[in-house]
Short mmCIF file of C-alpha atoms and ligand atoms in Angstrom, two decimals:
data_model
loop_
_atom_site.label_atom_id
_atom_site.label_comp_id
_atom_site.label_asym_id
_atom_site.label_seq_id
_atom_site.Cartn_x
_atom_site.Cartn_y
_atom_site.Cartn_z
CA UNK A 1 -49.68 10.76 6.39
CA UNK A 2 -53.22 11.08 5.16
CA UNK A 3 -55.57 8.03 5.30
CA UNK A 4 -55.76 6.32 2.39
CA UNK A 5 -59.56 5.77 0.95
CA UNK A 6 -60.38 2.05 1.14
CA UNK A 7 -59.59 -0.04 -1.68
CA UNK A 8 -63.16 -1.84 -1.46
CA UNK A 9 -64.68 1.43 -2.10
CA UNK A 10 -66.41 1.00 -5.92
CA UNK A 11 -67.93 4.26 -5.60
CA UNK A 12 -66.25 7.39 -3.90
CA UNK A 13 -68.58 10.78 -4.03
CA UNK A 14 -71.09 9.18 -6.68
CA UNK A 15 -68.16 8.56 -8.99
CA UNK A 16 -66.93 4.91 -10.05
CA UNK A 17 -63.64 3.97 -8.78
CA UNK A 18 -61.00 2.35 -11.50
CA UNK A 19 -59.18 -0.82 -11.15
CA UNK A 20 -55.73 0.75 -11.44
CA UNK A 21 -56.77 3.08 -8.70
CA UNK A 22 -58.04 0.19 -6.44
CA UNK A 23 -55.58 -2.23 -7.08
CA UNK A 24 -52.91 0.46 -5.80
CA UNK A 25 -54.78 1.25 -3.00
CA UNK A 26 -54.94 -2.97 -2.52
CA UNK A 27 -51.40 -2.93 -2.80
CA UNK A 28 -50.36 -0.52 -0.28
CA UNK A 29 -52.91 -1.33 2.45
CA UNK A 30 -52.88 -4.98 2.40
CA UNK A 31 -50.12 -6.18 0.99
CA UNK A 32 -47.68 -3.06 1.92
CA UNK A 33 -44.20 -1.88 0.35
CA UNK A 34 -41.64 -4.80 -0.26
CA UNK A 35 -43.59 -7.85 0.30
CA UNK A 36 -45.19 -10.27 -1.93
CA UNK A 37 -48.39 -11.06 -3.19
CA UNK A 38 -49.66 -13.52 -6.06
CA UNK A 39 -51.65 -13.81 -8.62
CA UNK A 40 -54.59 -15.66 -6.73
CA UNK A 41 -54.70 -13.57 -3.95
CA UNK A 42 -54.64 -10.41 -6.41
CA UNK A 43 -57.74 -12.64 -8.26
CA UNK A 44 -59.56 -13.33 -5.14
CA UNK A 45 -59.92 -9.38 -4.18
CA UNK A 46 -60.97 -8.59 -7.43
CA UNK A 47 -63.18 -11.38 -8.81
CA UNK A 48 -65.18 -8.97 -10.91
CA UNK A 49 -62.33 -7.14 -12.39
CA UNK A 50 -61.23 -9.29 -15.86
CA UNK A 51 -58.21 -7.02 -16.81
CA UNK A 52 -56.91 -7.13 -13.27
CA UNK A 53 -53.39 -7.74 -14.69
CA UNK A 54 -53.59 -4.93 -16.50
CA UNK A 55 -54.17 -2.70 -14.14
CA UNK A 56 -51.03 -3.39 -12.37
CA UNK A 57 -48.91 -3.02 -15.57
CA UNK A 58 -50.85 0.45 -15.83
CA UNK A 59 -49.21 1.36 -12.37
CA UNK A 60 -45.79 -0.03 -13.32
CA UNK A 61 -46.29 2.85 -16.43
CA UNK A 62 -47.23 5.35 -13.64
CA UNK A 63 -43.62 4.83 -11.39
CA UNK A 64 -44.97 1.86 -9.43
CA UNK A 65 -41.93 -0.97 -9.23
CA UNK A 66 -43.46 -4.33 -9.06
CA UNK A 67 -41.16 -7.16 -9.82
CA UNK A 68 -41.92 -10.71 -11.22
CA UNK A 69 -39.87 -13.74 -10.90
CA UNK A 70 -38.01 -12.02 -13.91
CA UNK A 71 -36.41 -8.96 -12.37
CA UNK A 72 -36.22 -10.53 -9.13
CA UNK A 73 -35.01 -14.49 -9.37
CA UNK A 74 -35.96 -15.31 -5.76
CA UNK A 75 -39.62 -15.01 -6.50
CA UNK A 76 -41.71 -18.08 -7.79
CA UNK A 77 -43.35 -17.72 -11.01
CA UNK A 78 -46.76 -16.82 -9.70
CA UNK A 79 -45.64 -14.46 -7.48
CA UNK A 80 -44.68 -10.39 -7.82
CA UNK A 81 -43.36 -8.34 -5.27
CA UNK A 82 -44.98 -4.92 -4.10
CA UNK A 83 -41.23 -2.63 -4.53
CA UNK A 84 -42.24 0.70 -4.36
CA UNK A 85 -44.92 3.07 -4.84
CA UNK A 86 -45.37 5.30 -7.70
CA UNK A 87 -47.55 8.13 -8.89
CA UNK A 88 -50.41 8.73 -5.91
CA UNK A 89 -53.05 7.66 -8.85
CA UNK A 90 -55.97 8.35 -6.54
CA UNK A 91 -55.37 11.33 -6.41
CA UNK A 92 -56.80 13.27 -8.88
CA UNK A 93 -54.76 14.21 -11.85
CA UNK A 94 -52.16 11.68 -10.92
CA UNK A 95 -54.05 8.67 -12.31
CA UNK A 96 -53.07 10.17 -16.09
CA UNK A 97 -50.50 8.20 -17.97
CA UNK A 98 -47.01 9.71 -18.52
CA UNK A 99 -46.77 10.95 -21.85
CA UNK A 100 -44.25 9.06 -22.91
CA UNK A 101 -44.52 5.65 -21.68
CA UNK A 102 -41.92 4.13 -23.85
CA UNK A 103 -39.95 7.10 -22.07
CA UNK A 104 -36.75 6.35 -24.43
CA UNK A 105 -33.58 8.81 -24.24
CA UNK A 106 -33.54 11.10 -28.16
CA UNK A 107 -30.39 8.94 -28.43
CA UNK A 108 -32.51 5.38 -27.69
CA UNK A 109 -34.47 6.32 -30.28
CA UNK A 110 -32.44 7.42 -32.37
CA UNK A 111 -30.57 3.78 -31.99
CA UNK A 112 -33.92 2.32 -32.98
CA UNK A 113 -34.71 4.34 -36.09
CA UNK A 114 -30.96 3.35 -37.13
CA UNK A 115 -31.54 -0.15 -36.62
CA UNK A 116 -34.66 -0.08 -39.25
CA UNK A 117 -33.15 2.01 -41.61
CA UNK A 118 -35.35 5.10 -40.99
CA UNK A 119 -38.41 2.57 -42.72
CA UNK A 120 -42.05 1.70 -41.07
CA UNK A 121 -41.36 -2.30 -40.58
CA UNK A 122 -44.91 -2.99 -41.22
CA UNK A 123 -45.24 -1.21 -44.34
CA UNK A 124 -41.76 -0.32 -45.18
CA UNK A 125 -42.91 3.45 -45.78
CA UNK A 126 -39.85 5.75 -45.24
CA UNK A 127 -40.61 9.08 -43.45
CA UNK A 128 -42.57 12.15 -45.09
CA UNK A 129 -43.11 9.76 -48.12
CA UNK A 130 -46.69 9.45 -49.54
CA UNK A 131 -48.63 6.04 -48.94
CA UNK A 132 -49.18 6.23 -53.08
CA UNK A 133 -52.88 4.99 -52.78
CA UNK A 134 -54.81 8.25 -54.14
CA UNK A 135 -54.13 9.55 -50.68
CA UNK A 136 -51.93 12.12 -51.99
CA UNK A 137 -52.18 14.57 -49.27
CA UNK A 138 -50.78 11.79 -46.56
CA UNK A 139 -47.36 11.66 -45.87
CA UNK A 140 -45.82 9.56 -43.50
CA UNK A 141 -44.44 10.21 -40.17
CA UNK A 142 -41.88 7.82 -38.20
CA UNK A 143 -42.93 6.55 -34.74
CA UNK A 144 -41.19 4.46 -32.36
CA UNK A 145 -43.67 1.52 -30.99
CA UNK A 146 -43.18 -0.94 -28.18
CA UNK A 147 -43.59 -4.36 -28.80
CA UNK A 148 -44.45 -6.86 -26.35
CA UNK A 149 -42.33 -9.70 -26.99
CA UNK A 150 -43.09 -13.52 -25.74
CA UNK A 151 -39.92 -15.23 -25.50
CA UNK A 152 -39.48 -18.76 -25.74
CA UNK A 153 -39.33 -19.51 -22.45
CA UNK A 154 -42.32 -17.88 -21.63
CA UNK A 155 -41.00 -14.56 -20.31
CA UNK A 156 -42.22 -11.44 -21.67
CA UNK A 157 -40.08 -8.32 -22.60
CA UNK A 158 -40.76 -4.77 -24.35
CA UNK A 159 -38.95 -4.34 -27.75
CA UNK A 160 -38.46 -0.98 -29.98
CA UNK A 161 -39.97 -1.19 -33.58
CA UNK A 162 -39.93 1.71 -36.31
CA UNK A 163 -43.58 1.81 -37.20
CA UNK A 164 -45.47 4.43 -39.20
CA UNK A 165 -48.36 6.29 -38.02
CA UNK A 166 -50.85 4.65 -39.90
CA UNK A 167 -49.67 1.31 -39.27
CA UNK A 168 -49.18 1.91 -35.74
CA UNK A 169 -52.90 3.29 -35.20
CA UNK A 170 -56.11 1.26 -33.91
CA UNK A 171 -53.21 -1.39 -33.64
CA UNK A 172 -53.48 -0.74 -29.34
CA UNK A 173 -50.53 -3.35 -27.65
CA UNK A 174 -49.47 -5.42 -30.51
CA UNK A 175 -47.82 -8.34 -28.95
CA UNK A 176 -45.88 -11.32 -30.88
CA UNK A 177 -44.65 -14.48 -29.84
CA UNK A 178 -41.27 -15.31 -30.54
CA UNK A 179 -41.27 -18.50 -29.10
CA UNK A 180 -44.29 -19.68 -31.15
CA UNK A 181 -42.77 -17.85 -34.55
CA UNK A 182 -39.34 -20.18 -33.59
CA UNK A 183 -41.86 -23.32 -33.67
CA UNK A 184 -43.59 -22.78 -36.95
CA UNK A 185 -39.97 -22.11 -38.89
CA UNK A 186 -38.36 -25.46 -37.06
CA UNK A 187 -41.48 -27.35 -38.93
CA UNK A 188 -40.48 -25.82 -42.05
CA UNK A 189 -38.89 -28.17 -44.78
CA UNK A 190 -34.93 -27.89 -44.99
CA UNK A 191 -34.86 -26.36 -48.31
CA UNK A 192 -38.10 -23.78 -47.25
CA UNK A 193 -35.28 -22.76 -44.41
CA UNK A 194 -32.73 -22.20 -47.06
CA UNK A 195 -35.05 -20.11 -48.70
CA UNK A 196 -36.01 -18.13 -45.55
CA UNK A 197 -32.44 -17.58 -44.23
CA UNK A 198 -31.92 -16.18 -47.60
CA UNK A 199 -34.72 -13.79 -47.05
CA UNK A 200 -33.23 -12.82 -44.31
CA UNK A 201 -30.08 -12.06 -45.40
CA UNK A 202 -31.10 -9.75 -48.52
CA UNK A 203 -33.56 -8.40 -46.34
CA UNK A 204 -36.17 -8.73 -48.74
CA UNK A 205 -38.28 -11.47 -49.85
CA UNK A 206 -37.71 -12.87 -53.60
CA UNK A 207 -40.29 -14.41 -55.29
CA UNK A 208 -39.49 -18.03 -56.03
CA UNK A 209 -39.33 -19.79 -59.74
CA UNK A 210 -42.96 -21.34 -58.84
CA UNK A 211 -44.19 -17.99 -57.49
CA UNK A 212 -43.01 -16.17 -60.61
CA UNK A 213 -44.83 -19.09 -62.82
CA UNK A 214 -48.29 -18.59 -61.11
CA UNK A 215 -48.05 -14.23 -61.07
CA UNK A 216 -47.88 -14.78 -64.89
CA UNK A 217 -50.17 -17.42 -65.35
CA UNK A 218 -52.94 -15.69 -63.01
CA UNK A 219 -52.91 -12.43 -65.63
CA UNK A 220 -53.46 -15.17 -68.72
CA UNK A 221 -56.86 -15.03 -70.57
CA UNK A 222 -59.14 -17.74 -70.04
CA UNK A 223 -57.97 -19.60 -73.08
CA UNK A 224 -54.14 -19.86 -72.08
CA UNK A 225 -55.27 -20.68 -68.45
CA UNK A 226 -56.57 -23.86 -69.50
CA UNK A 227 -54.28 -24.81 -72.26
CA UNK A 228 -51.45 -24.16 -69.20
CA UNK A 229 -53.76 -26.02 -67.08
CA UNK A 230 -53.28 -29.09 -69.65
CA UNK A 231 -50.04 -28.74 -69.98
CA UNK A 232 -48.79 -28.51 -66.93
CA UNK A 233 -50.81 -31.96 -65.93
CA UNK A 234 -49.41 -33.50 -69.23
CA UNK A 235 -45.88 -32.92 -67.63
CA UNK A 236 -47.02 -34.32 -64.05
CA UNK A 237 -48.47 -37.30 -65.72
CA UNK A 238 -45.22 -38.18 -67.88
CA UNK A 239 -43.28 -37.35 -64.90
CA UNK A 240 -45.15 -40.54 -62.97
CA UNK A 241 -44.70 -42.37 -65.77
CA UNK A 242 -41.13 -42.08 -66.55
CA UNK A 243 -38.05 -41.05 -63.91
CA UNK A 244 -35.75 -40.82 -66.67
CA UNK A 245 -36.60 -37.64 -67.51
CA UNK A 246 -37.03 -36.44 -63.55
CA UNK A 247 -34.77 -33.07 -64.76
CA UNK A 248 -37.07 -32.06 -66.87
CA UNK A 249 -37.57 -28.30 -67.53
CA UNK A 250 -38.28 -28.29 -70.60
CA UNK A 251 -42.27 -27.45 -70.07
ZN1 ZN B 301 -46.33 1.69 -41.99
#
């Protein structure tokens, strides 16, 4: 076995050495295959490095196996476990990313295409359609994006999501947090619920009576806006005034 370069080199032949690159060579040397390390101690050898936790994710896309207390139970939350080695990322041409990270099977993919109906969920766009915004020479091509998902109980996992190419560029590692998402809909009214489950169901949003009643009155001429205006707090006043007439729709 060759001798590994030091992991507290910064600098090797005038060149600056990457995080990803030390923090393998940190993992091998002192904490070695199969045992564990935390958080802090992974901190405390790299107190200059910000993304530090990124780095390691960057090895587990280049083969390296580290496990937190979610693939491996015994472990405590703060601490991961050094598996196995992957890709030899000092090495160099070995420190490149695998092409395809999300490194799903055709038929994978093909599962998650199905799933969205062949349609960009961020736009809706369907593939090889035009984005119909005098960009007429655009059309749209299908990609399959990873989504990091928070779960409510504070685990993370990677999801599938059908996402155009436009949407999907610049965007980096869009992350969302399901558990936060969950929080905001339990504070919703019970009729707003209603209304959202419905959503849901149609898969599409419909706009709702009051929605439809403020499109039409935004387009009115100046005029009309204020007679509505009137109106409308006319209504609300005799409303205070009198319940008897509390299913009113006449206005
Ligand atoms: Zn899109």
């Amino acid at each position: 076995m060759t001798t590994l370069p030091s992991w507290q080199n910064e600098v090797d032949g005038g060149r600056k050495v990457g995080g990803m690159v030390r923090a393998a060579l940190w993992l091998l040397t002192e904490v070695g295959e199969g045992n564990i390390f935390t958080k802090a101690e992974l901190r405390a050898a790299f107190p200059e490095a910000s993304q530090i936790d990124r780095r390691i994710r960057e090895l587990r896309d280049r083969g390296w196996r580290i496990d937190t207390s979610r693939d491996d139970p015994s472990l405590k939350q703060e601490e991961q476990r050094f598996v196995s080695q992957g890709a030899q990322v000092w090495v160099p041409g070995q420190a490149k990313a695998p092409k395809h990270k999300n490194s799903l099977t055709a038929a994978q993919r093909q599962k998650v295409f199905e799933a969205d109906s062949y349609l960009c969920r961020s736009c809706g766009i369907a593939a090889g359609e035009g984005y119909g915004d005098g960009d007429g020479l655009t059309r749209s091509v299908l990609n399959i994006a990873r989504r990091k998902v928070l779960l409510p109980d504070g685990s993370e996992e990677y999801e599938f999501v059908t996402e155009c190419k436009r949407c999907g560029s610049g965007s980096g590692d869009r992350e969302v947090d399901l558990g936060a998402l969950l929080e905001h809909a339990e504070n919703l009214s019970p009729m707003e619920r209603t209304v959202l489950a419905g959503w849901i169901a149609k898969g599409r949003r419909e706009p709702e009576p009051i929605e439809k009643v403020w499109g039409i009155y935004q387009t009115l001429p100046a005029a009309s806006r204020t007679a509505f205006a009137g109106a409308l707090e006319d209504a609300a006043e005799s409303d205070g005034e009198s319940g008897e007439n509390a299913d009113s729709s006449g206005w």
